[in-house]
Amino acid sequence: MDLILEQFPIVVRALNVGFMQTLKLFFATLIGAVPLGLIITFGSMSRFKPLSYFTKIIVWIVRGTPLMIQLLIFYYFPGLVLGTPIWGSGEAGRFLAAAVAFIFNYACYFSEIYRGGIQSVPVGQEEAGLVLGMTKSQIFFKVKLLQMIKRIIPPMSNEIITLVKDTSLARIIALQEIIWAGQAFLKGSQGIAGAIWPLFFTGVYYLIFSGILTVLLGRLERKLDYFR
Amino acid sequence: MTVLEVENIYKSFGRIDVLKDVSFSLEEGQVLSIIGSSGSGKTTLLRCLNFLEHPDKGVIRVNGETLFDADDASTQKESHIRSKRLHFGLVFQSFNLFPQYTALQNVMLAKELLAKERPDYKAKKKEIYEEIKAQAEELLRQMGLENRMNNYPHQLSGGQCQRVAIARALALEPDILCFDEPTSALDPELTGEVLRVIKELADKKTTMIIVTHEMSFAKEVSNQVIFMDDGRILEQGDPIEVFEHPKEERTRHFIGSIKSN
């Protein structure tokens, strides 16, 4: 116990650094995947059949394979197979590859949630807008959008909480996020070796962060409780 | 004065002919009821008038202006359909109120959006808003909803929702107000309050087309009744004539089966 207390400040400092990388990946994914998901939704709902089929196949592949494999492919495929490394070297290159893989993966999941949200707004809402002389875009922004947002918040919250923990998969390409930082003390780092507790302790970071997100997302959900 | 002329409307969905050669006209201030069994084409006819469906053949004229002519492509431009729709109002069976807006906001929304297209909107924003609000409040008062203006649709009964929907349609001052089975989603108690409101509108000489299953109401409120069967107008005329002395066997049978209920 005394040993842990002694190691604690060193470990926390290292985990904090790792967690910053985790947070960076989390927010980059969110910022990229939220709009990209919408574009994929429009693709899969397109009346132009080839585009809709193409998009659906992409979504099927991305949702049907492990994110870990996608990370490996995104990171190694350009350099090792094509001979054109595109990600740059070091931590910055790993981060870029991880962020692109995460954004693409999550955008596909989000697109399906959006599609559900769009299709859940009854046709009658659009028709009521039309007979009142509204334009299609007025109907989308003034009538349908808020109803869609209300419907997608619970499933989106779910995905966002999952994303918090999925960021740890970036460990597989040696991104120096919090799991990587914790594991370092197992192998030996800053005079500490063979310590497993830092790895276990990373769980506290995830728990606190997902706790904060749960509260915030719950608040957002309640904000839209005023209508049904 | 003739407000609406509908000539030889045909409409089919795939291989199913829903409307077959439907023609009628409507005078200003009059009420036309359309009766008939489910699937006879009543709702499709209303949807054609409101440009939610596109007739395959036929002509629709309002106040002498040809709004739609299947043989004249210039009457079918998507960009013009919006303004043409404003000649008609439509009250739906399932209300279709906007759930995120209060009763008052539901009535005001479309008019506010239209006002934004006025050239003087920026200069007189405040006045225009107040004007629209005052009109919407007056309409809701007429509907007996003065205490419900700031309620959201989910806080209202079905009958109250439908009265908000009627106010919403009236706010745009359509030439012809259409009702698509306005009470079919309501229990008998709530049906009465909605029919009362429609009756008041009829007394004020609002031009209306009402698709309904409420036979006694149709008889009481209408100046003209159309009986539709299998996409055709089978009988058309004075309500007393159609209800008391139907010419066609099919009409007799339909009215008889309703009465015996």
CSV table of C-alpha atoms in Angstrom, one decimal:
chain,number,residue,atom,x,y,z
A,1,MET,CA,0.0,0.0,0.0
A,2,ASP,CA,2.8,2.3,0.9
A,3,LEU,CA,4.4,1.5,-2.4
A,4,ILE,CA,1.3,2.5,-4.3
A,5,LEU,CA,1.1,5.8,-2.4
A,6,GLU,CA,4.6,6.4,-3.4
A,7,GLN,CA,4.0,5.6,-7.0
A,8,PHE,CA,0.7,7.4,-7.2
A,9,PRO,CA,1.8,10.9,-8.2
A,10,ILE,CA,4.1,9.6,-10.9
A,11,VAL,CA,1.4,7.3,-12.3
A,12,VAL,CA,-1.4,9.9,-12.2
A,13,ARG,CA,0.8,12.3,-14.1
A,14,ALA,CA,1.5,9.8,-16.8
A,15,LEU,CA,-2.2,8.7,-17.0
A,16,ASN,CA,-3.3,12.3,-17.3
A,17,VAL,CA,-1.1,12.7,-20.3
A,18,GLY,CA,-2.5,9.5,-21.8
A,19,PHE,CA,-6.0,10.6,-21.0
A,20,MET,CA,-5.5,13.8,-22.9
A,21,GLN,CA,-4.8,11.8,-26.0
A,22,THR,CA,-7.9,9.7,-25.2
A,23,LEU,CA,-10.0,12.8,-25.0
A,24,LYS,CA,-8.5,14.2,-28.2
A,25,LEU,CA,-9.5,11.0,-30.0
A,26,PHE,CA,-12.9,11.1,-28.5
A,27,PHE,CA,-13.7,14.7,-29.5
A,28,ALA,CA,-12.1,14.4,-32.9
A,29,THR,CA,-14.3,11.3,-33.6
A,30,LEU,CA,-17.4,13.1,-32.5
A,31,ILE,CA,-16.7,16.3,-34.4
A,32,GLY,CA,-15.9,14.3,-37.6
A,33,ALA,CA,-18.5,11.5,-37.4
A,34,VAL,CA,-21.6,13.6,-36.5
A,35,PRO,CA,-21.6,15.5,-39.9
A,36,LEU,CA,-20.1,12.6,-41.9
A,37,GLY,CA,-22.8,10.4,-40.6
A,38,LEU,CA,-25.4,12.7,-42.0
A,39,ILE,CA,-23.8,12.6,-45.5
A,40,ILE,CA,-23.8,8.8,-45.3
A,41,THR,CA,-27.5,8.9,-44.4
A,42,PHE,CA,-28.3,11.0,-47.4
A,43,GLY,CA,-26.3,8.5,-49.5
A,44,SER,CA,-28.1,5.4,-48.2
A,45,MET,CA,-31.5,7.1,-48.5
A,46,SER,CA,-30.8,8.4,-52.0
A,47,ARG,CA,-33.3,7.7,-54.7
A,48,PHE,CA,-30.3,7.1,-57.0
A,49,LYS,CA,-30.0,3.4,-56.6
A,50,PRO,CA,-26.3,2.8,-57.3
A,51,LEU,CA,-25.4,5.4,-54.7
A,52,SER,CA,-27.8,3.9,-52.1
A,53,TYR,CA,-26.5,0.4,-52.7
A,54,PHE,CA,-22.9,1.5,-52.6
A,55,THR,CA,-23.4,3.3,-49.3
A,56,LYS,CA,-25.3,0.4,-47.8
A,57,ILE,CA,-22.4,-2.0,-48.7
A,58,ILE,CA,-19.9,0.3,-47.1
A,59,VAL,CA,-22.0,0.6,-43.9
A,60,TRP,CA,-22.4,-3.2,-43.8
A,61,ILE,CA,-18.6,-3.7,-44.1
A,62,VAL,CA,-17.8,-1.1,-41.4
A,63,ARG,CA,-20.5,-2.3,-39.0
A,64,GLY,CA,-19.8,-6.0,-39.8
A,65,THR,CA,-16.1,-6.0,-38.9
A,66,PRO,CA,-14.2,-5.2,-35.7
A,67,LEU,CA,-13.1,-1.7,-35.2
A,68,MET,CA,-9.7,-3.1,-34.2
A,69,ILE,CA,-9.2,-4.6,-37.6
A,70,GLN,CA,-10.2,-1.4,-39.3
A,71,LEU,CA,-7.7,0.5,-37.2
A,72,LEU,CA,-4.9,-1.9,-38.3
A,73,ILE,CA,-5.9,-1.7,-41.9
A,74,PHE,CA,-6.2,2.1,-41.9
A,75,TYR,CA,-2.8,2.4,-40.2
A,76,TYR,CA,-0.8,-0.2,-42.0
A,77,PHE,CA,-2.4,-0.8,-45.4
A,78,PRO,CA,-1.1,2.4,-47.1
A,79,GLY,CA,2.5,2.0,-46.0
A,80,LEU,CA,3.0,-1.8,-45.9
A,81,VAL,CA,0.8,-2.9,-48.8
A,82,LEU,CA,0.7,0.1,-51.1
A,83,GLY,CA,4.2,1.3,-50.2
A,84,THR,CA,2.9,4.9,-49.7
A,85,PRO,CA,2.8,5.7,-46.0
A,86,ILE,CA,0.3,8.6,-45.8
A,87,TRP,CA,0.0,9.1,-42.0
A,88,GLY,CA,3.4,10.6,-41.2
A,89,SER,CA,5.6,9.3,-38.6
A,90,GLY,CA,5.4,9.0,-34.8
A,91,GLU,CA,2.5,9.8,-32.5
A,92,ALA,CA,1.0,12.5,-34.8
A,93,GLY,CA,0.8,9.9,-37.6
A,94,ARG,CA,-0.8,7.3,-35.4
A,95,PHE,CA,-3.3,9.8,-34.1
A,96,LEU,CA,-4.3,10.8,-37.6
A,97,ALA,CA,-4.8,7.2,-38.7
A,98,ALA,CA,-6.7,6.4,-35.5
A,99,ALA,CA,-8.9,9.5,-35.9
A,100,VAL,CA,-9.8,8.7,-39.5
A,101,ALA,CA,-10.6,5.1,-38.7
A,102,PHE,CA,-12.8,6.1,-35.7
A,103,ILE,CA,-14.6,8.8,-37.6
A,104,PHE,CA,-15.4,6.5,-40.5
A,105,ASN,CA,-16.5,3.7,-38.2
A,106,TYR,CA,-18.7,5.9,-36.0
A,107,ALA,CA,-20.1,7.9,-38.9
A,108,CYS,CA,-21.5,4.6,-40.2
A,109,TYR,CA,-23.2,3.8,-36.9
A,110,PHE,CA,-24.5,7.4,-36.6
A,111,SER,CA,-25.9,7.3,-40.1
A,112,GLU,CA,-28.1,4.4,-39.2
A,113,ILE,CA,-29.4,6.2,-36.2
A,114,TYR,CA,-30.1,9.3,-38.2
A,115,ARG,CA,-31.9,7.3,-40.8
A,116,GLY,CA,-34.1,5.8,-38.1
A,117,GLY,CA,-34.7,9.4,-36.8
A,118,ILE,CA,-35.7,10.7,-40.2
A,119,GLN,CA,-38.0,7.8,-41.0
A,120,SER,CA,-39.7,8.0,-37.6
A,121,VAL,CA,-41.2,11.4,-38.2
A,122,PRO,CA,-44.7,10.7,-39.6
A,123,VAL,CA,-45.4,11.6,-43.2
A,124,GLY,CA,-48.3,13.7,-41.9
A,125,GLN,CA,-45.9,16.3,-40.6
A,126,GLU,CA,-44.5,16.9,-44.0
A,127,GLU,CA,-48.0,16.9,-45.6
A,128,ALA,CA,-49.3,19.4,-43.0
A,129,GLY,CA,-46.4,21.7,-43.8
A,130,LEU,CA,-47.0,21.4,-47.5
A,131,VAL,CA,-50.6,22.2,-47.4
A,132,LEU,CA,-49.7,25.3,-45.3
A,133,GLY,CA,-47.6,26.5,-48.1
A,134,MET,CA,-44.2,25.8,-46.5
A,135,THR,CA,-41.2,25.0,-48.6
A,136,LYS,CA,-39.4,21.6,-48.3
A,137,SER,CA,-36.5,23.3,-46.4
A,138,GLN,CA,-38.8,25.2,-44.1
A,139,ILE,CA,-40.5,21.9,-43.3
A,140,PHE,CA,-37.2,20.2,-42.6
A,141,PHE,CA,-35.7,22.9,-40.4
A,142,LYS,CA,-38.9,24.3,-38.7
A,143,VAL,CA,-40.9,21.1,-38.3
A,144,LYS,CA,-39.0,17.9,-38.7
A,145,LEU,CA,-35.5,18.6,-37.4
A,146,LEU,CA,-36.3,19.0,-33.7
A,147,GLN,CA,-38.5,15.9,-33.8
A,148,MET,CA,-35.6,13.9,-35.3
A,149,ILE,CA,-33.1,15.2,-32.8
A,150,LYS,CA,-35.4,14.3,-29.9
A,151,ARG,CA,-35.7,10.8,-31.3
A,152,ILE,CA,-32.0,10.2,-31.9
A,153,ILE,CA,-30.7,11.5,-28.6
A,154,PRO,CA,-31.2,8.3,-26.6
A,155,PRO,CA,-29.5,6.0,-29.2
A,156,MET,CA,-26.8,8.6,-29.9
A,157,SER,CA,-26.1,8.8,-26.1
A,158,ASN,CA,-25.5,5.1,-26.2
A,159,GLU,CA,-23.0,5.3,-29.0
A,160,ILE,CA,-21.2,8.2,-27.4
A,161,ILE,CA,-20.7,6.4,-24.2
A,162,THR,CA,-19.5,3.4,-26.2
A,163,LEU,CA,-17.1,5.6,-28.0
A,164,VAL,CA,-15.5,6.7,-24.7
A,165,LYS,CA,-14.4,3.2,-24.1
A,166,ASP,CA,-13.7,2.2,-27.7
A,167,THR,CA,-11.0,4.8,-27.9
A,168,SER,CA,-8.9,2.3,-25.9
A,169,LEU,CA,-8.7,0.2,-29.1
A,170,ALA,CA,-6.3,2.7,-30.5
A,171,ARG,CA,-3.8,1.0,-28.2
A,172,ILE,CA,-3.4,-1.6,-31.0
A,173,ILE,CA,-1.5,0.8,-33.2
A,174,ALA,CA,0.4,2.0,-30.2
A,175,LEU,CA,-1.4,5.4,-29.9
A,176,GLN,CA,-0.2,6.7,-26.5
A,177,GLU,CA,-3.7,7.0,-24.9
A,178,ILE,CA,-4.5,6.1,-21.3
A,179,ILE,CA,-4.3,2.3,-21.7
A,180,TRP,CA,-0.9,2.6,-23.3
A,181,ALA,CA,0.2,5.0,-20.5
A,182,GLY,CA,-1.0,2.5,-17.8
A,183,GLN,CA,0.6,-0.5,-19.4
A,184,ALA,CA,4.0,1.3,-19.5
A,185,PHE,CA,4.3,0.7,-15.8
A,186,LEU,CA,4.0,-3.0,-16.3
A,187,LYS,CA,7.0,-3.1,-18.6
A,188,GLY,CA,8.9,-0.4,-16.7
A,189,SER,CA,8.8,3.3,-16.9
A,190,GLN,CA,10.0,6.2,-14.7
A,191,GLY,CA,11.5,3.7,-12.2
A,192,ILE,CA,8.3,1.8,-11.8
A,193,ALA,CA,8.1,-1.8,-13.3
A,194,GLY,CA,5.8,-4.7,-12.8
A,195,ALA,CA,3.0,-2.6,-11.5
A,196,ILE,CA,-0.5,-3.7,-12.7
A,197,TRP,CA,-2.5,-1.3,-10.6
A,198,PRO,CA,-2.0,1.7,-13.0
A,199,LEU,CA,-3.7,-0.3,-15.7
A,200,PHE,CA,-6.6,-1.1,-13.5
A,201,PHE,CA,-6.8,2.5,-12.3
A,202,THR,CA,-7.4,3.7,-15.9
A,203,GLY,CA,-10.9,2.4,-15.4
A,204,VAL,CA,-11.6,5.3,-12.9
A,205,TYR,CA,-10.9,7.8,-15.7
A,206,TYR,CA,-13.3,6.2,-18.0
A,207,LEU,CA,-15.9,5.9,-15.3
A,208,ILE,CA,-15.7,9.5,-14.3
A,209,PHE,CA,-15.8,10.8,-17.9
A,210,SER,CA,-18.7,8.6,-19.0
A,211,GLY,CA,-20.5,9.6,-15.8
A,212,ILE,CA,-20.1,13.3,-16.7
A,213,LEU,CA,-21.3,12.6,-20.3
A,214,THR,CA,-24.3,10.6,-19.0
A,215,VAL,CA,-25.4,13.5,-16.9
A,216,LEU,CA,-25.0,16.0,-19.7
A,217,LEU,CA,-26.8,13.9,-22.3
A,218,GLY,CA,-29.6,13.1,-19.8
A,219,ARG,CA,-30.0,16.9,-19.4
A,220,LEU,CA,-30.2,17.4,-23.1
A,221,GLU,CA,-32.8,14.6,-23.3
A,222,ARG,CA,-34.9,16.2,-20.6
A,223,LYS,CA,-34.7,19.6,-22.3
A,224,LEU,CA,-36.7,18.1,-25.2
A,225,ASP,CA,-39.2,16.5,-22.9
A,226,TYR,CA,-41.6,19.4,-23.2
A,227,PHE,CA,-43.2,17.8,-26.4
A,228,ARG,CA,-44.0,14.3,-27.5
B,1,MET,CA,-70.1,32.9,-57.7
B,2,THR,CA,-68.4,29.6,-58.6
B,3,VAL,CA,-65.3,29.2,-56.5
B,4,LEU,CA,-64.2,25.7,-57.5
B,5,GLU,CA,-64.6,23.8,-60.7
B,6,VAL,CA,-63.2,20.2,-61.0
B,7,GLU,CA,-63.4,18.6,-64.4
B,8,ASN,CA,-62.9,15.0,-65.4
B,9,ILE,CA,-60.3,14.1,-62.8
B,10,TYR,CA,-58.7,10.7,-63.2
B,11,LYS,CA,-56.1,9.2,-60.8
B,12,SER,CA,-54.6,5.8,-60.5
B,13,PHE,CA,-52.0,4.3,-58.3
B,14,GLY,CA,-50.2,1.6,-60.4
B,15,ARG,CA,-53.0,-0.5,-61.8
B,16,ILE,CA,-55.7,0.7,-59.4
B,17,ASP,CA,-57.9,3.4,-60.7
B,18,VAL,CA,-58.8,5.5,-57.6
B,19,LEU,CA,-60.6,8.4,-59.3
B,20,LYS,CA,-62.6,7.9,-62.5
B,21,ASP,CA,-63.9,11.0,-64.3
B,22,VAL,CA,-64.8,13.1,-61.2
B,23,SER,CA,-66.4,16.4,-61.9
B,24,PHE,CA,-68.2,18.9,-59.7
B,25,SER,CA,-68.3,22.6,-58.8
B,26,LEU,CA,-68.8,24.5,-55.7
B,27,GLU,CA,-70.3,28.0,-55.1
B,28,GLU,CA,-68.8,30.5,-52.7
B,29,GLY,CA,-70.1,30.2,-49.2
B,30,GLN,CA,-71.4,26.7,-49.7
B,31,VAL,CA,-70.7,23.4,-48.0
B,32,LEU,CA,-70.1,20.3,-50.0
B,33,SER,CA,-70.1,16.9,-48.2
B,34,ILE,CA,-68.5,13.9,-49.8
B,35,ILE,CA,-69.8,10.5,-48.5
B,36,GLY,CA,-69.1,7.0,-49.5
B,37,SER,CA,-67.5,3.8,-48.1
B,38,SER,CA,-63.8,3.5,-47.4
B,39,GLY,CA,-61.7,3.2,-50.6
B,40,SER,CA,-64.2,5.0,-52.7
B,41,GLY,CA,-61.6,7.8,-53.5
B,42,LYS,CA,-62.9,10.5,-51.2
B,43,THR,CA,-59.6,11.2,-49.5
B,44,THR,CA,-57.6,10.9,-52.8
B,45,LEU,CA,-59.9,13.6,-54.3
B,46,LEU,CA,-59.1,15.9,-51.4
B,47,ARG,CA,-55.4,15.2,-51.7
B,48,CYS,CA,-55.6,16.0,-55.4
B,49,LEU,CA,-57.2,19.4,-54.6
B,50,ASN,CA,-54.4,20.1,-52.2
B,51,PHE,CA,-51.7,19.1,-54.6
B,52,LEU,CA,-50.6,16.2,-52.4
B,53,GLU,CA,-51.4,14.0,-55.3
B,54,HIS,CA,-51.0,14.7,-59.0
B,55,PRO,CA,-54.1,13.8,-61.1
B,56,ASP,CA,-53.5,11.9,-64.2
B,57,LYS,CA,-56.1,13.7,-66.2
B,58,GLY,CA,-58.4,16.6,-65.6
B,59,VAL,CA,-58.7,20.3,-64.7
B,60,ILE,CA,-58.9,22.2,-61.4
B,61,ARG,CA,-60.0,25.8,-61.5
B,62,VAL,CA,-60.4,28.2,-58.6
B,63,ASN,CA,-62.1,31.6,-59.1
B,64,GLY,CA,-61.8,31.0,-62.8
B,65,GLU,CA,-58.0,30.5,-62.7
B,66,THR,CA,-56.8,27.2,-64.0
B,67,LEU,CA,-54.6,25.8,-61.2
B,68,PHE,CA,-54.1,22.5,-62.8
B,69,ASP,CA,-54.6,21.1,-66.2
B,70,ALA,CA,-53.1,17.7,-67.0
B,71,ASP,CA,-52.8,18.7,-70.6
B,72,ASP,CA,-50.9,21.9,-69.9
B,73,ALA,CA,-47.4,21.4,-68.4
B,74,SER,CA,-47.1,25.0,-67.5
B,75,THR,CA,-49.7,24.5,-64.8
B,76,GLN,CA,-47.6,21.8,-63.1
B,77,LYS,CA,-44.4,23.6,-62.3
B,78,GLU,CA,-43.2,22.6,-58.9
B,79,SER,CA,-42.3,26.2,-58.1
B,80,HIS,CA,-45.9,27.3,-58.5
B,81,ILE,CA,-47.6,24.5,-56.7
B,82,ARG,CA,-46.8,26.1,-53.3
B,83,SER,CA,-48.8,29.3,-54.0
B,84,LYS,CA,-51.6,27.2,-55.6
B,85,ARG,CA,-51.9,25.2,-52.4
B,86,LEU,CA,-52.8,28.3,-50.5
B,87,HIS,CA,-56.2,28.4,-52.2
B,88,PHE,CA,-57.0,25.4,-50.2
B,89,GLY,CA,-56.8,24.5,-46.6
B,90,LEU,CA,-56.8,20.9,-45.4
B,91,VAL,CA,-57.7,19.5,-42.0
B,92,PHE,CA,-56.4,16.0,-41.5
B,93,GLN,CA,-58.1,13.0,-39.8
B,94,SER,CA,-55.0,12.6,-37.6
B,95,PHE,CA,-54.6,16.4,-36.9
B,96,ASN,CA,-50.9,16.4,-37.8
B,97,LEU,CA,-50.2,19.3,-35.4
B,98,PHE,CA,-46.5,20.1,-34.9
B,99,PRO,CA,-45.8,18.6,-31.5
B,100,GLN,CA,-42.9,21.0,-30.6
B,101,TYR,CA,-45.0,24.1,-30.9
B,102,THR,CA,-47.8,25.4,-28.7
B,103,ALA,CA,-51.4,25.7,-30.1
B,104,LEU,CA,-50.7,29.3,-30.8
B,105,GLN,CA,-47.4,28.7,-32.5
B,106,ASN,CA,-49.0,26.0,-34.6
B,107,VAL,CA,-51.5,28.5,-35.9
B,108,MET,CA,-48.9,31.2,-36.4
B,109,LEU,CA,-46.0,29.3,-38.0
B,110,ALA,CA,-46.9,29.1,-41.6
B,111,LYS,CA,-48.1,32.7,-41.7
B,112,GLU,CA,-44.9,33.9,-40.1
B,113,LEU,CA,-42.9,32.0,-42.7
B,114,LEU,CA,-44.9,33.5,-45.5
B,115,ALA,CA,-44.6,37.0,-44.1
B,116,LYS,CA,-40.8,36.7,-44.3
B,117,GLU,CA,-41.2,36.7,-48.1
B,118,ARG,CA,-42.9,40.1,-48.0
B,119,PRO,CA,-40.6,43.0,-49.2
B,120,ASP,CA,-41.5,45.1,-46.2
B,121,TYR,CA,-40.9,42.3,-43.7
B,122,LYS,CA,-37.6,43.6,-42.3
B,123,ALA,CA,-38.9,47.1,-41.8
B,124,LYS,CA,-42.1,46.1,-40.1
B,125,LYS,CA,-41.1,42.8,-38.4
B,126,LYS,CA,-42.6,43.7,-35.0
B,127,GLU,CA,-46.0,44.9,-36.4
B,128,ILE,CA,-46.3,41.9,-38.7
B,129,TYR,CA,-45.6,39.5,-35.8
B,130,GLU,CA,-48.2,41.3,-33.6
B,131,GLU,CA,-50.7,41.2,-36.4
B,132,ILE,CA,-50.3,37.5,-37.0
B,133,LYS,CA,-50.4,36.7,-33.3
B,134,ALA,CA,-53.6,38.7,-32.8
B,135,GLN,CA,-55.2,36.9,-35.7
B,136,ALA,CA,-54.2,33.5,-34.4
B,137,GLU,CA,-55.5,34.3,-30.9
B,138,GLU,CA,-58.8,35.4,-32.4
B,139,LEU,CA,-59.1,32.2,-34.3
B,140,LEU,CA,-58.3,30.1,-31.3
B,141,ARG,CA,-60.9,32.0,-29.3
B,142,GLN,CA,-63.5,31.3,-32.0
B,143,MET,CA,-62.6,27.6,-31.6
B,144,GLY,CA,-63.2,27.9,-27.8
B,145,LEU,CA,-59.6,27.4,-27.0
B,146,GLU,CA,-58.8,30.7,-25.3
B,147,ASN,CA,-57.4,28.8,-22.3
B,148,ARG,CA,-55.4,26.4,-24.3
B,149,MET,CA,-53.3,28.7,-26.5
B,150,ASN,CA,-50.0,28.0,-24.7
B,151,ASN,CA,-50.5,24.2,-24.4
B,152,TYR,CA,-48.6,21.7,-26.5
B,153,PRO,CA,-50.5,19.2,-28.6
B,154,HIS,CA,-49.8,16.3,-26.2
B,155,GLN,CA,-51.5,18.3,-23.4
B,156,LEU,CA,-54.7,18.6,-25.4
B,157,SER,CA,-57.6,16.2,-26.1
B,158,GLY,CA,-58.2,14.9,-29.6
B,159,GLY,CA,-61.1,17.3,-30.0
B,160,GLN,CA,-59.0,20.3,-28.9
B,161,CYS,CA,-56.2,19.2,-31.2
B,162,GLN,CA,-58.6,19.1,-34.2
B,163,ARG,CA,-59.9,22.5,-33.3
B,164,VAL,CA,-56.3,23.9,-33.3
B,165,ALA,CA,-55.8,22.2,-36.7
B,166,ILE,CA,-58.9,24.0,-38.0
B,167,ALA,CA,-57.6,27.3,-36.7
B,168,ARG,CA,-54.2,26.6,-38.3
B,169,ALA,CA,-55.8,26.0,-41.7
B,170,LEU,CA,-58.0,29.1,-41.3
B,171,ALA,CA,-55.1,31.3,-40.5
B,172,LEU,CA,-54.0,31.3,-44.1
B,173,GLU,CA,-57.5,32.3,-45.2
B,174,PRO,CA,-58.0,29.7,-47.9
B,175,ASP,CA,-60.7,30.1,-50.5
B,176,ILE,CA,-61.8,26.5,-49.8
B,177,LEU,CA,-61.4,24.6,-46.5
B,178,CYS,CA,-61.2,20.9,-46.9
B,179,PHE,CA,-61.8,18.3,-44.1
B,180,ASP,CA,-60.7,14.7,-44.4
B,181,GLU,CA,-62.8,12.7,-42.0
B,182,PRO,CA,-62.2,15.3,-39.3
B,183,THR,CA,-63.8,13.3,-36.5
B,184,SER,CA,-62.9,9.7,-37.4
B,185,ALA,CA,-60.1,9.7,-34.9
B,186,LEU,CA,-62.3,11.0,-32.1
B,187,ASP,CA,-64.6,9.4,-29.6
B,188,PRO,CA,-68.3,10.4,-29.8
B,189,GLU,CA,-68.1,13.0,-27.1
B,190,LEU,CA,-65.2,14.9,-28.7
B,191,THR,CA,-66.8,14.5,-32.2
B,192,GLY,CA,-69.6,16.8,-31.1
B,193,GLU,CA,-67.3,19.7,-30.2
B,194,VAL,CA,-65.5,19.5,-33.6
B,195,LEU,CA,-68.8,19.3,-35.5
B,196,ARG,CA,-70.1,22.3,-33.6
B,197,VAL,CA,-67.1,24.3,-34.7
B,198,ILE,CA,-67.5,23.3,-38.4
B,199,LYS,CA,-71.2,24.1,-38.2
B,200,GLU,CA,-70.3,27.6,-36.9
B,201,LEU,CA,-68.0,28.0,-39.9
B,202,ALA,CA,-70.8,26.9,-42.2
B,203,ASP,CA,-73.1,29.5,-40.6
B,204,LYS,CA,-70.4,32.1,-41.4
B,205,LYS,CA,-70.5,31.1,-45.0
B,206,THR,CA,-67.1,29.5,-45.1
B,207,THR,CA,-66.7,27.5,-48.4
B,208,MET,CA,-66.0,24.0,-47.3
B,209,ILE,CA,-65.6,20.5,-48.6
B,210,ILE,CA,-66.1,17.8,-45.9
B,211,VAL,CA,-65.3,14.2,-46.4
B,212,THR,CA,-67.2,12.5,-43.6
B,213,HIS,CA,-69.0,9.5,-42.2
B,214,GLU,CA,-71.2,11.6,-40.0
B,215,MET,CA,-74.4,11.3,-42.1
B,216,SER,CA,-76.8,13.3,-40.0
B,217,PHE,CA,-74.2,16.1,-39.8
B,218,ALA,CA,-73.6,16.1,-43.5
B,219,LYS,CA,-77.3,16.3,-44.1
B,220,GLU,CA,-77.7,19.2,-41.7
B,221,VAL,CA,-74.7,21.3,-42.7
B,222,SER,CA,-74.3,20.8,-46.4
B,223,ASN,CA,-75.8,22.6,-49.4
B,224,GLN,CA,-74.6,19.8,-51.7
B,225,VAL,CA,-73.8,16.1,-51.2
B,226,ILE,CA,-71.7,13.9,-53.3
B,227,PHE,CA,-71.9,10.1,-52.9
B,228,MET,CA,-68.8,8.4,-54.2
B,229,ASP,CA,-68.4,4.7,-55.0
B,230,ASP,CA,-65.4,3.0,-56.6
B,231,GLY,CA,-63.8,6.2,-57.7
B,232,ARG,CA,-66.9,7.6,-59.4
B,233,ILE,CA,-69.5,10.2,-58.3
B,234,LEU,CA,-72.6,8.1,-58.2
B,235,GLU,CA,-75.0,10.7,-56.9
B,236,GLN,CA,-74.8,14.4,-56.5
B,237,GLY,CA,-77.2,17.0,-55.3
B,238,ASP,CA,-79.3,18.6,-52.6
B,239,PRO,CA,-78.7,16.7,-49.3
B,240,ILE,CA,-82.4,16.0,-48.8
B,241,GLU,CA,-82.6,14.5,-52.3
B,242,VAL,CA,-79.5,12.3,-51.8
B,243,PHE,CA,-80.4,11.2,-48.3
B,244,GLU,CA,-84.1,10.8,-48.6
B,245,HIS,CA,-84.6,9.9,-52.2
B,246,PRO,CA,-81.4,8.4,-53.6
B,247,LYS,CA,-81.7,7.5,-57.2
B,248,GLU,CA,-79.1,4.7,-57.3
B,249,GLU,CA,-79.5,1.3,-55.7
B,250,ARG,CA,-75.9,1.5,-54.4
B,251,THR,CA,-76.6,4.9,-52.6
B,252,ARG,CA,-79.8,3.5,-51.1
B,253,HIS,CA,-77.9,0.5,-49.8
B,254,PHE,CA,-75.0,2.6,-48.3
B,255,ILE,CA,-77.4,5.1,-46.6
B,256,GLY,CA,-79.6,2.3,-45.4
B,257,SER,CA,-76.6,0.4,-43.9
B,258,ILE,CA,-75.5,3.6,-42.1
B,259,LYS,CA,-78.9,4.3,-40.7
B,260,SER,CA,-79.4,0.8,-39.3
B,261,ASN,CA,-76.2,1.2,-37.2
